[in-house]
Amino acid sequence: DIQMSQSPSSVSASVGDRVTITCRASQGISSWLAWYQQKPGKAPKLLIYAASSLQSGVPSRFSGSGSGTDFTLTISSLQPEDFATYYCQQANSFPPTFGQGTKVEIK
Amino acid sequence: QITLKESGPTLVKPTQTLTLTCTFSGFSLSTSGVGVGWIRQPPGKALEWLALIYWDDDKRYSPSLKSRLTITKDTSKNQVVLTMTNMDPVDTATYYCAHRAVGGDFIYWGQGALVTVSS
């Protein structure tokens, strides 16, 4: 299985801050990476697919980059509704695997 | 509009078999490239992929759970069923079904079904 490792596990930030979350794959996955946002009691929501493609309806303050083993999710200006947990997921090979999550908390 | 909804028991006893049904609308599981998967999330923990079934009845399972899982589809009813045998308290989780895009990401998710395993 490909292991996905996210850092940090949590981050405290203020509204307006730029937030960056990193995801590292245990082996190369080209650009087969997705990012999800999950709020308490809700299902995950797809934000980014193919490492850098913004899912329809997702605000442009979210962006993704990277290829191979190292990927980044950036929120350019944190909004109140962005406080949530974020997961990466590799879609390169079976089984699909998720990172352990990064919780973005209010500072 | 694509929607999915999980249904099944909220409480199962250890050693019992869990059967969950995903009922979906807005797409057909007979369309080339389409898949429906199951993902679970123990309370306070990360997401874990369990199984996936494709339009052509190709089935994939988590290697660590493969011996306990069966996934089937009923295209006429727009349903996918997941069974998990020999349930244990560590299997307590919210179970989600999701529409899998051709690219491998899960765009549409059900609301989730919390299953508690306890005697």
mmCIF file of C-alpha atoms in Angstrom:
data_model
loop_
_atom_site.group_PDB
_atom_site.id
_atom_site.type_symbol
_atom_site.label_atom_id
_atom_site.label_comp_id
_atom_site.label_asym_id
_atom_site.label_seq_id
_atom_site.Cartn_x
_atom_site.Cartn_y
_atom_site.Cartn_z
ATOM 1 C CA ASP A 1 0.000 0.000 0.000
ATOM 2 C CA ILE A 2 1.089 3.574 -0.614
ATOM 3 C CA GLN A 3 1.310 5.464 2.675
ATOM 4 C CA MET A 4 0.209 9.085 2.766
ATOM 5 C CA SER A 5 1.666 11.362 5.401
ATOM 6 C CA GLN A 6 0.314 14.826 6.120
ATOM 7 C CA SER A 7 1.894 17.659 8.028
ATOM 8 C CA PRO A 8 1.200 19.357 10.239
ATOM 9 C CA SER A 9 -1.440 17.305 12.057
ATOM 10 C CA SER A 10 -3.014 20.539 13.211
ATOM 11 C CA VAL A 11 -2.525 24.231 12.612
ATOM 12 C CA SER A 12 -3.904 27.272 14.403
ATOM 13 C CA ALA A 13 -4.549 30.230 12.165
ATOM 14 C CA SER A 14 -6.506 33.455 11.982
ATOM 15 C CA VAL A 15 -8.978 34.646 9.409
ATOM 16 C CA GLY A 16 -7.041 36.079 6.500
ATOM 17 C CA ASP A 17 -3.959 33.946 7.080
ATOM 18 C CA ARG A 18 -2.292 31.891 4.393
ATOM 19 C CA VAL A 19 -2.290 28.230 5.321
ATOM 20 C CA THR A 20 -0.233 25.480 3.722
ATOM 21 C CA ILE A 21 -0.688 21.755 4.280
ATOM 22 C CA THR A 22 1.740 19.171 2.997
ATOM 23 C CA CYS A 23 1.107 15.602 1.908
ATOM 24 C CA ARG A 24 3.854 13.115 1.135
ATOM 25 C CA ALA A 25 3.411 9.756 -0.578
ATOM 26 C CA SER A 26 5.620 6.784 0.261
ATOM 27 C CA GLN A 27 6.200 6.271 -3.462
ATOM 28 C CA GLY A 28 5.605 8.272 -6.597
ATOM 29 C CA ILE A 29 1.988 8.800 -7.565
ATOM 30 C CA SER A 30 2.443 11.215 -10.479
ATOM 31 C CA SER A 31 -0.402 13.724 -10.071
ATOM 32 C CA TRP A 32 -2.968 11.266 -8.812
ATOM 33 C CA LEU A 33 -3.803 13.144 -5.655
ATOM 34 C CA ALA A 34 -7.002 14.605 -4.260
ATOM 35 C CA TRP A 35 -7.702 16.907 -1.336
ATOM 36 C CA TYR A 36 -10.867 16.837 0.763
ATOM 37 C CA GLN A 37 -12.335 19.113 3.404
ATOM 38 C CA GLN A 38 -14.379 17.626 6.223
ATOM 39 C CA LYS A 39 -16.411 19.483 8.813
ATOM 40 C CA PRO A 40 -17.648 17.817 12.016
ATOM 41 C CA GLY A 41 -20.509 15.425 11.417
ATOM 42 C CA LYS A 42 -20.343 15.870 7.653
ATOM 43 C CA ALA A 43 -19.049 13.836 4.743
ATOM 44 C CA PRO A 44 -15.776 14.855 3.105
ATOM 45 C CA LYS A 45 -15.993 17.350 0.271
ATOM 46 C CA LEU A 46 -13.681 17.136 -2.736
ATOM 47 C CA LEU A 47 -11.648 20.326 -3.161
ATOM 48 C CA ILE A 48 -8.812 19.454 -5.523
ATOM 49 C CA TYR A 49 -8.270 16.555 -7.911
ATOM 50 C CA ALA A 50 -5.324 15.592 -10.089
ATOM 51 C CA ALA A 51 -3.117 17.448 -7.609
ATOM 52 C CA SER A 52 -3.960 20.941 -8.855
ATOM 53 C CA SER A 53 -7.388 20.976 -10.491
ATOM 54 C CA LEU A 54 -10.037 22.872 -8.584
ATOM 55 C CA GLN A 55 -13.321 21.018 -8.222
ATOM 56 C CA SER A 56 -16.312 22.905 -9.585
ATOM 57 C CA GLY A 57 -17.796 25.284 -7.047
ATOM 58 C CA VAL A 58 -14.741 25.385 -4.788
ATOM 59 C CA PRO A 59 -13.473 28.899 -4.018
ATOM 60 C CA SER A 60 -10.320 29.971 -5.811
ATOM 61 C CA ARG A 61 -8.537 30.646 -2.521
ATOM 62 C CA PHE A 62 -7.904 26.894 -2.463
ATOM 63 C CA SER A 63 -5.059 25.646 -4.624
ATOM 64 C CA GLY A 64 -3.020 22.485 -4.931
ATOM 65 C CA SER A 65 0.415 21.762 -6.289
ATOM 66 C CA GLY A 66 2.998 19.027 -6.528
ATOM 67 C CA SER A 67 3.712 15.771 -8.294
ATOM 68 C CA GLY A 68 5.565 12.577 -7.615
ATOM 69 C CA THR A 69 5.715 12.265 -3.839
ATOM 70 C CA ASP A 70 5.284 15.793 -2.466
ATOM 71 C CA PHE A 71 2.080 17.796 -2.593
ATOM 72 C CA THR A 72 0.707 20.977 -1.083
ATOM 73 C CA LEU A 73 -2.725 22.382 -0.384
ATOM 74 C CA THR A 74 -2.771 26.151 0.102
ATOM 75 C CA ILE A 75 -5.570 28.335 1.390
ATOM 76 C CA SER A 76 -4.546 31.823 0.351
ATOM 77 C CA SER A 77 -6.739 33.762 2.772
ATOM 78 C CA LEU A 78 -8.434 31.700 5.448
ATOM 79 C CA GLN A 79 -12.145 32.297 5.854
ATOM 80 C CA PRO A 80 -14.341 31.380 8.842
ATOM 81 C CA GLU A 81 -15.954 28.539 6.902
ATOM 82 C CA ASP A 82 -12.546 26.986 6.176
ATOM 83 C CA PHE A 83 -11.975 25.774 9.720
ATOM 84 C CA ALA A 84 -12.161 22.028 9.206
ATOM 85 C CA THR A 85 -10.039 18.920 8.773
ATOM 86 C CA TYR A 86 -8.299 18.345 5.461
ATOM 87 C CA TYR A 87 -7.314 14.975 3.983
ATOM 88 C CA CYS A 88 -5.209 14.006 0.996
ATOM 89 C CA GLN A 89 -5.909 10.798 -0.939
ATOM 90 C CA GLN A 90 -3.808 9.047 -3.534
ATOM 91 C CA ALA A 91 -5.625 7.710 -6.579
ATOM 92 C CA ASN A 92 -2.605 6.234 -8.321
ATOM 93 C CA SER A 93 -3.127 2.619 -7.329
ATOM 94 C CA PHE A 94 -5.259 0.326 -5.235
ATOM 95 C CA PRO A 95 -5.943 0.500 -2.432
ATOM 96 C CA PRO A 96 -6.727 4.225 -2.392
ATOM 97 C CA THR A 97 -5.190 5.607 0.764
ATOM 98 C CA PHE A 98 -5.796 8.749 2.782
ATOM 99 C CA GLY A 99 -3.540 10.872 4.886
ATOM 100 C CA GLN A 100 -4.181 11.103 8.613
ATOM 101 C CA GLY A 101 -5.722 14.549 8.310
ATOM 102 C CA THR A 102 -4.793 18.118 9.190
ATOM 103 C CA LYS A 103 -7.090 20.061 11.480
ATOM 104 C CA VAL A 104 -7.228 23.788 10.833
ATOM 105 C CA GLU A 105 -8.257 25.512 14.024
ATOM 106 C CA ILE A 106 -9.074 29.066 14.992
ATOM 107 C CA LYS A 107 -6.195 30.928 16.594
ATOM 108 C CA GLN B 1 -28.022 15.886 -9.375
ATOM 109 C CA ILE B 2 -26.095 12.986 -7.908
ATOM 110 C CA THR B 3 -27.052 11.785 -4.438
ATOM 111 C CA LEU B 4 -26.130 8.750 -2.379
ATOM 112 C CA LYS B 5 -27.540 7.517 0.907
ATOM 113 C CA GLU B 6 -26.391 4.749 3.204
ATOM 114 C CA SER B 7 -28.804 2.574 5.145
ATOM 115 C CA GLY B 8 -28.415 -0.277 7.559
ATOM 116 C CA PRO B 9 -28.306 -1.112 11.253
ATOM 117 C CA THR B 10 -26.938 1.381 13.728
ATOM 118 C CA LEU B 11 -25.970 -1.305 16.221
ATOM 119 C CA VAL B 12 -24.514 -4.747 15.629
ATOM 120 C CA LYS B 13 -23.151 -7.296 18.057
ATOM 121 C CA PRO B 14 -19.621 -8.657 17.946
ATOM 122 C CA THR B 15 -19.208 -11.555 15.503
ATOM 123 C CA GLN B 16 -22.333 -10.549 13.587
ATOM 124 C CA THR B 17 -22.385 -9.645 9.897
ATOM 125 C CA LEU B 18 -23.020 -6.047 8.875
ATOM 126 C CA THR B 19 -24.996 -5.318 5.732
ATOM 127 C CA LEU B 20 -25.073 -1.761 4.425
ATOM 128 C CA THR B 21 -26.952 -0.533 1.387
ATOM 129 C CA CYS B 22 -26.044 2.495 -0.687
ATOM 130 C CA THR B 23 -28.968 3.831 -2.700
ATOM 131 C CA PHE B 24 -28.013 6.393 -5.298
ATOM 132 C CA SER B 25 -29.571 8.579 -7.956
ATOM 133 C CA GLY B 26 -28.386 10.871 -10.709
ATOM 134 C CA PHE B 27 -26.067 8.381 -12.372
ATOM 135 C CA SER B 28 -26.080 4.822 -13.633
ATOM 136 C CA LEU B 29 -23.733 2.105 -12.478
ATOM 137 C CA SER B 30 -23.918 0.643 -15.963
ATOM 138 C CA THR B 31 -22.118 3.662 -17.447
ATOM 139 C CA SER B 32 -18.525 2.991 -18.461
ATOM 140 C CA GLY B 33 -15.976 4.198 -15.938
ATOM 141 C CA VAL B 34 -18.367 4.647 -13.048
ATOM 142 C CA GLY B 35 -17.668 3.155 -9.652
ATOM 143 C CA VAL B 36 -19.156 3.226 -6.165
ATOM 144 C CA GLY B 37 -16.950 2.794 -3.165
ATOM 145 C CA TRP B 38 -17.222 2.433 0.592
ATOM 146 C CA ILE B 39 -15.079 4.376 3.022
ATOM 147 C CA ARG B 40 -15.277 4.339 6.800
ATOM 148 C CA GLN B 41 -14.155 6.634 9.579
ATOM 149 C CA PRO B 42 -13.863 5.580 13.218
ATOM 150 C CA PRO B 43 -14.831 8.331 15.654
ATOM 151 C CA GLY B 44 -12.145 10.998 15.713
ATOM 152 C CA LYS B 45 -9.951 9.125 13.268
ATOM 153 C CA ALA B 46 -8.977 9.231 9.608
ATOM 154 C CA LEU B 47 -10.737 7.919 6.548
ATOM 155 C CA GLU B 48 -10.187 4.311 5.477
ATOM 156 C CA TRP B 49 -11.154 2.960 2.073
ATOM 157 C CA LEU B 50 -12.887 -0.415 2.152
ATOM 158 C CA ALA B 51 -14.171 -1.547 -1.232
ATOM 159 C CA LEU B 52 -15.169 -0.451 -4.711
ATOM 160 C CA ILE B 53 -17.335 -1.865 -7.465
ATOM 161 C CA TYR B 54 -17.200 -0.749 -11.088
ATOM 162 C CA TRP B 55 -19.819 -0.556 -13.791
ATOM 163 C CA ASP B 56 -18.462 -3.785 -15.281
ATOM 164 C CA ASP B 57 -18.722 -5.619 -11.932
ATOM 165 C CA ASP B 58 -14.978 -5.435 -11.308
ATOM 166 C CA LYS B 59 -14.533 -5.428 -7.543
ATOM 167 C CA ARG B 60 -11.658 -4.190 -5.403
ATOM 168 C CA TYR B 61 -11.128 -4.655 -1.700
ATOM 169 C CA SER B 62 -8.894 -3.339 1.037
ATOM 170 C CA PRO B 63 -6.170 -5.980 1.384
ATOM 171 C CA SER B 64 -6.372 -5.873 5.173
ATOM 172 C CA LEU B 65 -10.140 -6.498 5.195
ATOM 173 C CA LYS B 66 -10.595 -8.497 2.013
ATOM 174 C CA SER B 67 -11.493 -11.745 3.764
ATOM 175 C CA ARG B 68 -14.386 -10.051 5.551
ATOM 176 C CA LEU B 69 -15.861 -7.888 2.783
ATOM 177 C CA THR B 70 -18.234 -8.480 -0.102
ATOM 178 C CA ILE B 71 -19.503 -5.753 -2.407
ATOM 179 C CA THR B 72 -22.323 -6.247 -4.890
ATOM 180 C CA LYS B 73 -24.515 -4.070 -7.060
ATOM 181 C CA ASP B 74 -28.085 -4.076 -8.270
ATOM 182 C CA THR B 75 -28.099 -1.802 -11.273
ATOM 183 C CA SER B 76 -31.865 -1.953 -11.693
ATOM 184 C CA LYS B 77 -32.389 -0.690 -8.134
ATOM 185 C CA ASN B 78 -29.464 1.772 -8.187
ATOM 186 C CA GLN B 79 -28.019 0.107 -5.122
ATOM 187 C CA VAL B 80 -24.654 -1.126 -3.922
ATOM 188 C CA VAL B 81 -24.461 -3.459 -0.943
ATOM 189 C CA LEU B 82 -21.481 -3.989 1.349
ATOM 190 C CA THR B 83 -21.315 -6.880 3.769
ATOM 191 C CA MET B 84 -18.681 -7.176 6.477
ATOM 192 C CA THR B 85 -18.460 -10.361 8.489
ATOM 193 C CA ASN B 86 -17.265 -11.011 12.024
ATOM 194 C CA MET B 87 -17.795 -7.475 13.281
ATOM 195 C CA ASP B 88 -15.681 -6.266 16.189
ATOM 196 C CA PRO B 89 -15.888 -3.158 18.389
ATOM 197 C CA VAL B 90 -12.925 -1.706 16.455
ATOM 198 C CA ASP B 91 -15.200 -1.651 13.393
ATOM 199 C CA THR B 92 -17.327 1.029 15.052
ATOM 200 C CA ALA B 93 -17.311 3.860 12.533
ATOM 201 C CA THR B 94 -19.269 6.051 10.201
ATOM 202 C CA TYR B 95 -19.560 4.217 6.903
ATOM 203 C CA TYR B 96 -19.785 6.288 3.731
ATOM 204 C CA CYS B 97 -20.554 5.320 0.178
ATOM 205 C CA ALA B 98 -19.216 7.526 -2.573
ATOM 206 C CA HIS B 99 -19.272 7.944 -6.336
ATOM 207 C CA ARG B 100 -15.821 7.366 -7.746
ATOM 208 C CA ALA B 101 -14.776 9.481 -10.693
ATOM 209 C CA VAL B 102 -12.707 8.118 -13.559
ATOM 210 C CA GLY B 103 -9.720 9.949 -12.106
ATOM 211 C CA GLY B 104 -9.988 8.016 -8.872
ATOM 212 C CA ASP B 105 -11.291 10.700 -6.564
ATOM 213 C CA PHE B 106 -14.601 10.570 -4.740
ATOM 214 C CA ILE B 107 -16.695 13.524 -5.829
ATOM 215 C CA TYR B 108 -20.069 12.676 -4.350
ATOM 216 C CA TRP B 109 -20.559 11.183 -0.906
ATOM 217 C CA GLY B 110 -23.479 9.938 1.103
ATOM 218 C CA GLN B 111 -24.238 11.486 4.466
ATOM 219 C CA GLY B 112 -22.708 8.520 6.267
ATOM 220 C CA ALA B 113 -24.138 5.860 8.559
ATOM 221 C CA LEU B 114 -22.800 5.424 12.082
ATOM 222 C CA VAL B 115 -22.468 1.763 13.000
ATOM 223 C CA THR B 116 -21.674 0.827 16.573
ATOM 224 C CA VAL B 117 -20.416 -2.638 17.417
ATOM 225 C CA SER B 118 -21.274 -3.565 20.964
ATOM 226 C CA SER B 119 -22.783 -6.415 22.904
#
